[in-house]
Amino acid sequence: MSHGQTSLRFRENSVRAMGDDALRAAMKHATGTFGSKRAEAFAPVEDVEGLRDRASAIRERVLSDLSGYVDRFVAAATRAGATVHRAVDASAAREIIAKILAGRGAKRIVKGKSMVSEEVELNAHLEAAGMEVVETDLGEYIIQMEGETPSHIIVPAIHKNRRQVGKLFAERLGVPYSDDPQVLTKIAREALREKFLSADAGISGANFAAAETGSLILFTNEGNGRMVTTVPPLHVAILSIEKMIPSLADLPDFIRLLPRSATGQPITSYVSVITGPRKAGDATGAKELHIVLLDNGRTEILAGESRDILKCIRCGACMNVCPVYRTVGGHSYGWTYPGPMGLILTALLTGMANSHPVVDASTLCGACVEVCPVRVPLVDLILQLRRRKVREGFAGPKEMRGMALFGAAAASPGRFALGQRMARILWPFARVLGGKDVAGRMPPPARTPFRRSAP
Amino acid sequence: MKVLLFGTCLVDTFFPGVGEATVRLLRRFGAEPVFPQAQTCCGQPAWNAGYEPEARAAAAHFLSVFDGDDPIVTPSGSCAAMVKHHYPGLFRDDPRMVAKARRAGERIHELSHFLVHVAKAHEAGLRGKGTVTYHASCHLTRSLGVREEPLALLSSLKGATFVPMPDAARCCGFGGTFMAKLPEISCALAEEKAAAIEATGADTVTGCDSGCLMNIADAMKRRGTPVRVAHLAQLLAEGI
Ligand code: SF4
């Protein structure tokens, strides 16, 4: 399961995706449902704006001293009996995890949903080392079976409809076809139960990490997160460093905000708080806990102009409302994270040379900013990236020349009026000469510009 | 009251009718619009595409042309938002220019905002006809916070029926240079918008941004939807 690096082909990817009727219908349906459920879920919450301000301030506080919070987390988690590893980049993370697993002779691994593990392409690496890795989140299970990657950070199989899932299960699992979501869930549960019981290790991500106590916090709906982290004897958690919150006292605000923003649920079915491995007298828990803290470019982002993206709590609300995401689906963006937050992370984490077309994948409509629970200034960040793209020379030469002309005309009324006259004369040619994308969709310039009759 | 009229490059070049309607409306409500002939464009296309020096050149020109204390009125939500929210940052290294930009931001009104808050046009009993639906453009609603004003104006029209559009504030796919850079997505979004308009059964669709209306009109033409597209200024001016 490899992401490939197809951000550079955003336009081609999106055209292909738009030709897929099933995908478009599934996207439209799912994102529409999340949108209306989100509004309903927030309706009874008192002072939503105050809640968002508080959550935003907590995240801001963490970013203002991220290395301090990380150090405190490491110390507390270590005291609680966990082994904490720091991974500078994706390959370091992969190797650390592979080494832990190999060292314990782990062959069969169950996994909870983790976008960070997608970011470092963990599964392929472990499979190459001869391990079996089974995704246990229903959506992830489906796309793993299909050999795909998630197309949404919360709802990995958002692009599929239940008939496609029914067919997939019938083919791969040899069960009778059904497109009833309850039946399908049951089929997956049964297939996974045996995997849980025989697993040597569980790998999970984390939604948050509380610095004061060294606790990992996981939000899940299917209970699989709880199984992954407690049933096998060994638990390995991987998370990126910015997932810190100062203490468990900060958690309730996020419990209120994240599920509502993500899927429109007032709360998720399970909120697991894991502090260290199982201790004497504990009823559950893995015997051994390893935590891998991934940097992979975060420290650099933190020091730069785009640091506010690190406030993101990965709720996916911005993609659910993004007109572009809703139309082209998550795979079009070409890397782990799609939608508004995703295009920003893609450009920052994979580099402008590998991703510059995706920074154009926004109409700047601002719907994302309106819903973001922690007030990430997504539009400002996208504009910043576009400026960087131009500065670093990734804009096309035709566009650069056009914009230089625009700048000259906008600063001089004489040149501007000349431009208007030229447009009027050249319009028919522009239409014929490959300008059909733009010129063909605009009316011809008026015979007499408004300025001639204006008071 | 003298007001400076910022026509916008799009209205000036492509939709003079919107400019003329704006003038008639302002006069009807006792304002005396003056169109500074040296005006060009607010710089938004360059700014949104990441060309800061070019946007700054346009903004500096705008600020010199629209200097003074008179209110500035423009029939465009996105251009008003550009001046209000993005100009100060463009001059962050020059306190004198920042102050100038801030003052311009306080003086600029999007047309429907001016008509409701200053001219009280919604109390004037303008006439209208047919059924009208309304597209709430992105920068107008989210950046300027102008949500109720166009609706107040529309529902005050005697003889016209206002029908709300589902998801009225969803982007039409224009997005300035987005339209040119990702035309397939832009068209798909405009088509969804056109379908939503069709579904209302209205005979006219209106809005406060010529760019969006242009994109919508094109999609409707492709779909063969016989709905009239008119800027709010045009619709209101007809009822004088
Ligand atoms: S940017 Fe905001 S809305 Fe988007 S995923 Fe992050 S927290 Fe959620």
PDB file of C-alpha atoms in Angstrom, chain A residues 58-59 82 165 224 270 288 396 399 416 439:
ATOM      1  CA  ILE A  58      -4.952  25.561  24.286  1.00  0.00           C
ATOM      2  CA  ARG A  59      -3.441  24.574  20.972  1.00  0.00           C
ATOM      3  CA  ALA A  82       6.305   3.406  28.613  1.00  0.00           C
ATOM      4  CA  VAL A 165     -18.159  -2.800  -0.039  1.00  0.00           C
ATOM      5  CA  ASN A 224     -11.239  -1.403  17.842  1.00  0.00           C
ATOM      6  CA  TYR A 270     -14.995   5.251  23.079  1.00  0.00           C
ATOM      7  CA  GLU A 288       4.674  -3.398  27.086  1.00  0.00           C
ATOM      8  CA  GLY A 396       4.339  28.743 -14.861  1.00  0.00           C
ATOM      9  CA  GLU A 399       1.267  33.009 -15.579  1.00  0.00           C
ATOM     10  CA  PHE A 416      -5.249  49.696 -17.783  1.00  0.00           C
ATOM     11  CA  ALA A 439     -12.377  33.181 -22.477  1.00  0.00           C
TER      12      ALA A 439
END
